[in-house]
Structure formats: structure tokens, C-alpha cells
Coordinates of C-alpha atoms and ligand atoms in Angstrom, one line a residue:
M1 CA 0.0 2.9 71.4
A2 CA 1.4 0.1 69.2
D3 CA 4.1 -2.1 69.8
Y4 CA 6.4 -0.9 66.6
Q5 CA 7.3 2.4 67.6
P6 CA 9.9 3.9 65.4
L7 CA 9.5 7.8 66.7
K8 CA 9.9 6.9 70.6
G9 CA 11.2 10.0 72.5
Q10 CA 10.5 12.3 69.5
K11 CA 8.5 15.7 69.9
A12 CA 6.3 16.5 66.8
L13 CA 4.1 19.2 66.1
V14 CA 1.5 18.7 63.3
T15 CA -0.3 22.3 61.9
G16 CA -4.1 21.8 61.0
A17 CA -4.4 18.5 63.2
S18 CA -7.9 19.2 64.7
S19 CA -9.4 17.6 61.3
G20 CA -8.6 15.4 58.3
I21 CA -5.3 14.4 57.3
G22 CA -3.6 16.6 59.9
A23 CA -5.9 14.8 62.8
A24 CA -4.8 11.2 61.4
V25 CA -1.3 12.3 61.1
A26 CA -1.4 13.5 64.8
K27 CA -2.6 10.3 66.1
A28 CA -0.4 8.0 64.0
L29 CA 2.7 9.7 65.1
A30 CA 1.6 9.6 68.6
G31 CA 0.9 5.8 67.9
A32 CA 4.5 5.5 67.1
G33 CA 5.5 7.0 70.2
A34 CA 5.9 10.7 69.6
A35 CA 4.8 13.3 71.7
V36 CA 2.6 15.8 69.7
V37 CA 1.3 19.1 69.5
V38 CA -1.9 19.3 67.7
N39 CA -2.2 22.6 66.3
Y40 CA -5.5 24.0 65.1
V41 CA -7.0 27.3 64.4
G42 CA -11.1 28.3 65.7
N43 CA -12.0 25.0 66.5
P44 CA -10.6 24.0 70.2
A45 CA -13.2 21.5 70.8
S46 CA -12.3 19.0 67.8
A47 CA -8.6 19.4 68.6
R48 CA -9.4 18.6 72.3
Q49 CA -11.0 15.6 70.6
V50 CA -7.9 14.6 69.0
V51 CA -5.7 14.9 72.0
S52 CA -8.2 12.9 74.1
E53 CA -8.2 10.0 71.4
I54 CA -4.4 10.3 71.9
H55 CA -4.2 9.9 75.7
S56 CA -6.8 6.9 75.5
A57 CA -4.4 5.3 73.7
N58 CA -1.7 6.1 76.1
G59 CA 0.0 8.7 73.9
V60 CA 1.2 12.2 74.8
A61 CA -0.3 15.2 73.1
V62 CA -1.4 19.0 73.8
A63 CA -3.4 21.0 71.8
L64 CA -2.0 24.9 70.9
E65 CA -3.8 27.0 68.8
A66 CA -2.1 29.2 66.0
D67 CA -3.0 30.6 62.8
V68 CA 0.1 29.7 60.9
S69 CA -0.3 32.7 58.5
Q70 CA 0.7 35.0 61.4
E71 CA 4.1 35.2 62.5
T72 CA 3.8 36.4 65.9
Q73 CA 1.1 33.4 66.8
V74 CA 3.8 31.0 64.8
L75 CA 6.3 32.4 67.1
A76 CA 4.2 31.9 70.5
M77 CA 3.2 28.5 69.3
F78 CA 6.7 27.4 69.1
D79 CA 7.8 28.8 72.3
A80 CA 4.9 27.1 74.0
A81 CA 5.5 23.7 72.4
R82 CA 9.6 24.0 73.6
R83 CA 7.9 24.8 77.0
E84 CA 5.8 21.7 76.9
F85 CA 8.2 19.0 75.3
G86 CA 11.7 20.8 75.6
T87 CA 12.4 20.4 71.9
L88 CA 10.9 19.3 68.6
D89 CA 12.3 16.7 66.2
I90 CA 9.5 16.6 63.6
L91 CA 7.5 19.1 62.1
V92 CA 4.4 18.1 59.8
N93 CA 3.3 21.2 57.7
N94 CA -0.4 20.5 57.0
A95 CA -2.8 23.3 57.4
G96 CA -4.2 23.9 54.3
I97 CA -7.6 25.7 52.9
Q98 CA -9.3 25.8 49.5
R99 CA -11.3 29.1 48.5
D100 CA -12.5 27.9 45.0
S101 CA -13.6 30.2 42.2
A102 CA -13.6 30.3 38.6
F103 CA -10.4 32.3 37.8
T104 CA -12.3 35.6 36.4
Q105 CA -14.4 35.5 39.4
M106 CA -11.7 34.9 42.0
T107 CA -11.2 37.8 44.3
L108 CA -8.0 39.1 45.9
D109 CA -8.9 37.8 49.4
Q110 CA -9.6 34.3 47.9
W111 CA -5.9 34.2 46.6
N112 CA -4.2 36.1 49.5
Q113 CA -6.2 33.8 52.2
V114 CA -4.8 30.5 50.3
I115 CA -1.5 31.4 49.9
A116 CA -0.8 32.8 53.0
T117 CA -2.3 29.7 55.0
N118 CA -1.0 27.1 52.3
L119 CA 2.3 28.8 51.6
T120 CA 3.3 31.4 53.8
G121 CA 2.2 29.2 56.9
Y122 CA 4.5 26.4 55.6
F123 CA 7.4 28.9 55.3
L124 CA 6.8 30.4 58.7
C125 CA 6.7 26.7 60.7
A126 CA 9.5 25.2 58.5
R127 CA 11.7 28.4 59.7
E128 CA 11.0 28.0 63.5
A129 CA 11.4 24.2 63.2
A130 CA 14.7 24.6 61.3
R131 CA 16.1 26.9 63.7
E132 CA 15.1 24.6 66.7
F133 CA 16.6 21.4 65.0
L134 CA 19.9 23.8 64.2
R135 CA 20.1 24.7 67.7
R136 CA 20.0 21.5 69.0
G137 CA 21.8 19.2 66.3
V138 CA 21.8 15.5 66.1
V139 CA 20.9 13.5 69.2
P140 CA 22.1 9.9 68.2
S141 CA 19.6 8.1 70.9
V142 CA 16.5 10.0 69.3
S143 CA 17.0 10.1 65.8
K144 CA 20.1 10.1 62.9
A145 CA 18.8 13.3 61.9
A146 CA 18.7 16.8 63.4
G147 CA 15.1 17.1 62.3
K148 CA 12.6 16.2 59.8
I149 CA 10.2 18.3 57.9
I150 CA 7.1 16.9 56.2
C151 CA 4.7 19.4 53.9
M152 CA 1.5 17.9 52.9
S153 CA 1.5 18.8 49.2
S154 CA -0.8 17.6 46.6
V155 CA -1.4 15.9 43.4
H156 CA -2.0 19.7 42.5
Q157 CA 1.7 20.3 42.8
V158 CA 1.7 18.6 39.2
I159 CA -1.9 18.7 38.1
P160 CA -3.2 21.6 37.1
W161 CA -6.6 22.4 38.4
A162 CA -9.1 24.8 36.6
G163 CA -11.5 26.7 39.4
H164 CA -8.8 26.3 41.8
V165 CA -5.6 28.1 40.6
N166 CA -5.0 29.8 43.9
Y167 CA -4.9 26.3 45.4
A168 CA -2.7 24.8 42.7
A169 CA -0.2 27.7 42.7
S170 CA 0.2 27.2 46.3
K171 CA 1.0 23.5 46.1
G172 CA 2.9 24.3 43.0
G173 CA 4.9 26.6 45.3
I174 CA 5.2 24.3 48.1
M175 CA 7.0 21.7 45.7
M176 CA 9.9 24.3 44.9
F177 CA 9.6 25.9 48.6
M178 CA 10.4 22.0 49.8
E179 CA 13.0 21.1 47.4
S180 CA 14.7 24.4 48.2
I181 CA 14.9 24.1 51.9
A182 CA 15.7 20.3 51.6
Q183 CA 18.8 21.2 49.5
E184 CA 19.9 24.1 51.9
L185 CA 19.3 22.3 55.2
A186 CA 20.5 18.7 54.4
P187 CA 24.1 19.6 55.2
H188 CA 22.9 20.3 58.7
R189 CA 21.0 16.8 58.6
I190 CA 17.6 18.0 58.6
R191 CA 15.4 16.0 55.8
V192 CA 12.8 17.9 54.5
N193 CA 9.9 15.8 52.0
S194 CA 6.8 16.3 50.9
I195 CA 3.8 14.0 50.6
A196 CA 1.2 14.4 47.8
P197 CA -2.2 13.1 48.8
G198 CA -4.5 12.3 45.9
A199 CA -8.4 12.7 46.5
I200 CA -8.8 11.6 50.3
K201 CA -12.1 11.6 52.2
T202 CA -11.7 14.7 54.5
P203 CA -14.1 17.7 55.0
I204 CA -11.8 19.8 52.5
N205 CA -13.4 17.7 49.5
R206 CA -16.6 16.3 51.1
A207 CA -18.8 17.6 47.9
A208 CA -16.5 15.2 45.9
W209 CA -17.3 11.8 47.6
E210 CA -20.2 12.2 49.7
T211 CA -23.0 11.1 47.3
P212 CA -22.5 7.8 45.5
E213 CA -22.8 9.8 42.1
A214 CA -19.9 12.1 43.2
E215 CA -17.9 9.3 44.5
A216 CA -18.4 7.1 41.1
K217 CA -17.3 10.5 39.2
L218 CA -14.3 10.9 41.1
L219 CA -13.4 7.2 41.0
E220 CA -12.8 7.8 37.3
L221 CA -9.6 9.6 37.9
I222 CA -8.3 7.1 40.3
P223 CA -7.1 3.9 38.7
Y224 CA -6.8 2.2 42.0
G225 CA -10.6 2.1 42.4
R226 CA -10.9 3.7 45.8
V227 CA -10.8 7.0 47.4
G228 CA -8.1 7.7 49.8
L229 CA -8.7 7.9 53.7
P230 CA -6.6 10.1 55.9
E231 CA -4.7 6.7 57.2
D232 CA -3.3 6.2 53.9
I233 CA -1.5 9.7 54.5
A234 CA -0.7 9.1 58.1
R235 CA 1.3 5.7 57.5
A236 CA 3.5 7.6 54.9
A237 CA 3.8 10.3 57.2
V238 CA 5.2 8.2 59.9
W239 CA 7.5 6.4 57.8
L240 CA 9.2 9.7 56.4
A241 CA 9.4 11.0 59.8
S242 CA 11.4 7.8 60.8
D243 CA 14.9 6.7 60.5
E244 CA 13.4 4.2 58.2
S245 CA 13.7 6.8 55.5
D246 CA 16.9 8.4 56.4
Y247 CA 18.5 8.5 53.3
V248 CA 15.3 10.3 51.7
V249 CA 15.9 13.9 51.3
G250 CA 13.9 16.6 49.2
T251 CA 11.4 14.0 47.6
T252 CA 7.7 13.8 47.1
L253 CA 6.0 10.8 47.9
F254 CA 2.8 10.5 46.0
V255 CA 0.0 8.7 47.7
D256 CA -2.7 8.9 45.4
G257 CA -3.9 5.5 44.1
G258 CA -2.5 6.3 40.6
M259 CA -4.2 9.9 40.0
C260 CA -1.0 11.0 38.7
L261 CA -1.0 8.3 35.9
Y262 CA -2.9 10.1 33.3
P263 CA -6.1 7.8 34.2
G264 CA -8.0 9.2 31.1
F265 CA -5.3 7.8 28.8
A266 CA -6.2 4.1 30.2
T267 CA -8.7 4.0 27.1
G268 CA -8.0 6.5 25.0
G269 CA -4.8 8.3 23.3
Ligands
LIG301 C1 -7.8 18.5 47.3 C2 -8.9 17.9 47.2 C3 -8.8 16.9 46.0 C4 -7.5 16.2 45.5 C5 -7.6 15.6 44.2 C6 -6.3 17.5 47.1 O1 -5.3 18.3 47.3 O2 -7.5 19.3 48.8 O3 -10.0 18.8 47.3 O4 -10.2 16.5 45.9 O5 -6.6 17.2 45.9 O6 -8.0 16.4 43.4

């Protein structure tokens, strides 16, 4: 565990934490002192791996399976989390999928799957977390806030994305979802914010960075000149979950190497 422990004594739940950004966030929160629920669906071995890495670093973690798009599974997961840790201080809504297709070829199933996980899943988990934060209230020795919710959005909450309209629509939806509940919950000292990652090396976009040709093409979209790493996002999540960001409410922190800066205009326009 790290010496700097801004989340000491806090309990966190990270959805989709068996790989990619979620796994890095779970490890970083644990390193910062939080006890962490590693949520996963369908891949217990990867979730166990994340938990055992946290244990090896003297952290506290437990893996819980739930499909975040299913209300009964979400309710059961939050009950189990409370049984394990007593309460919850931090939710990282992270579980997300892509089901890409040209618009006119897109099936209703591809549309529904993405909206169900990326948007309905955030609703179901945030609602349960907020209920727990309201029930318990602020515990000053733990945090200045009654609870923190971080939504993993994407640069595609503002950048349109042809061939991925279900995904872009879900992320645009997350933006207004996050801002609306941030407004509603702030008087109760619950802070809700988003992180909008750009291109981060994870399984979801492997094809975009795994060959040198693909990576070179991707870098044309990234002024900072490197593809992001899950740890770039994890560090932002620790900060947003901690009291260091206590006055940060309803904002989206873009962690994208400048992807939103209209890179095409660097030499054009
Ligand atoms: C997507 C990735 C993509 C990145 C930048 C993310 O939200 O999941 O596939 O590489 O946005 O376009």
C-alpha cells in the first residue's frame, strides 16, 4: 500500500473492475487505503486476479459478480457489499461495452445491449449507492462528503462517433445523467462527477493500438503524442474520490491527452 492514503477507512465499489480501466481504478483505490468491491460479470478468474493483486499489496478487496443492467443482481450486489464492508463511501460506475456497427446495419439488440450496460447500469448502481449514502450521512472522521459517485464517461460524450452511435449516445446520456443527479444530490453532500477518458490501452479498443500502423493512426488524434494507460485514469479517480476534490461537484474531468482539442485544426482550418 502507498504511504499516501487519502481514502483510508473508506469503502468503494467499482463496476466492471476485472479488466481495463476498472481494474486499474480498483487497484489504485485500494492502494489509497479503500476497501474495494471488484464487480465483474462472466470472468471470475480475472476478477480473482485483481483481488489477489490487491491482497498482495496489503489491500482489502472482494470480488462480487453482477450484471449491472439487471436490477435484482444490482440490489443483491449492494446487499452483499454492505454485508462485507458495513457501508459504502465511493461508487465508480465503470462497466461499459461497445457493440459497433454502421448505423443502418445496427440491430436493436446492439443498441439495447449498449444502453442497458452503459446507461441503465449507471442508473441502477448510482441509485443504490445514493440510497446508502443518504441512509448513513456524513461521517466526518471518514470523509467530508456523505458519498462520492464517479461515472466513467468518454470523450464521446462530446465527440460524435460514426459507426458507434449506440456507444456515443450512451456516453452523451451519461453526461446529463451525471449532471442531473449531481444537482439533485449535492445538498445531501453527495458529490457526483465524471471522468472522460480518451484513447486508453485496454481490451475495448485493442484493434486501435495493437499494431504500430494502428497506433500511428490513433496518435494523429492525440496532441500529447502517446496513447493513455489505465493508470492515467486511475490517478484521476483517486483524486475525485478523495477530499482533495471536495468542492468539485458535477464536473467532467477529461483525461485524454488533448483528444478534445480538435487535433485536425493544428495544421488546418
Ligand atoms: C472508446 C475507445 C476509443 C476512445 C477514443 C473510448 O470511449 O471506448 O474505443 O478508443 O473512446 O475514441
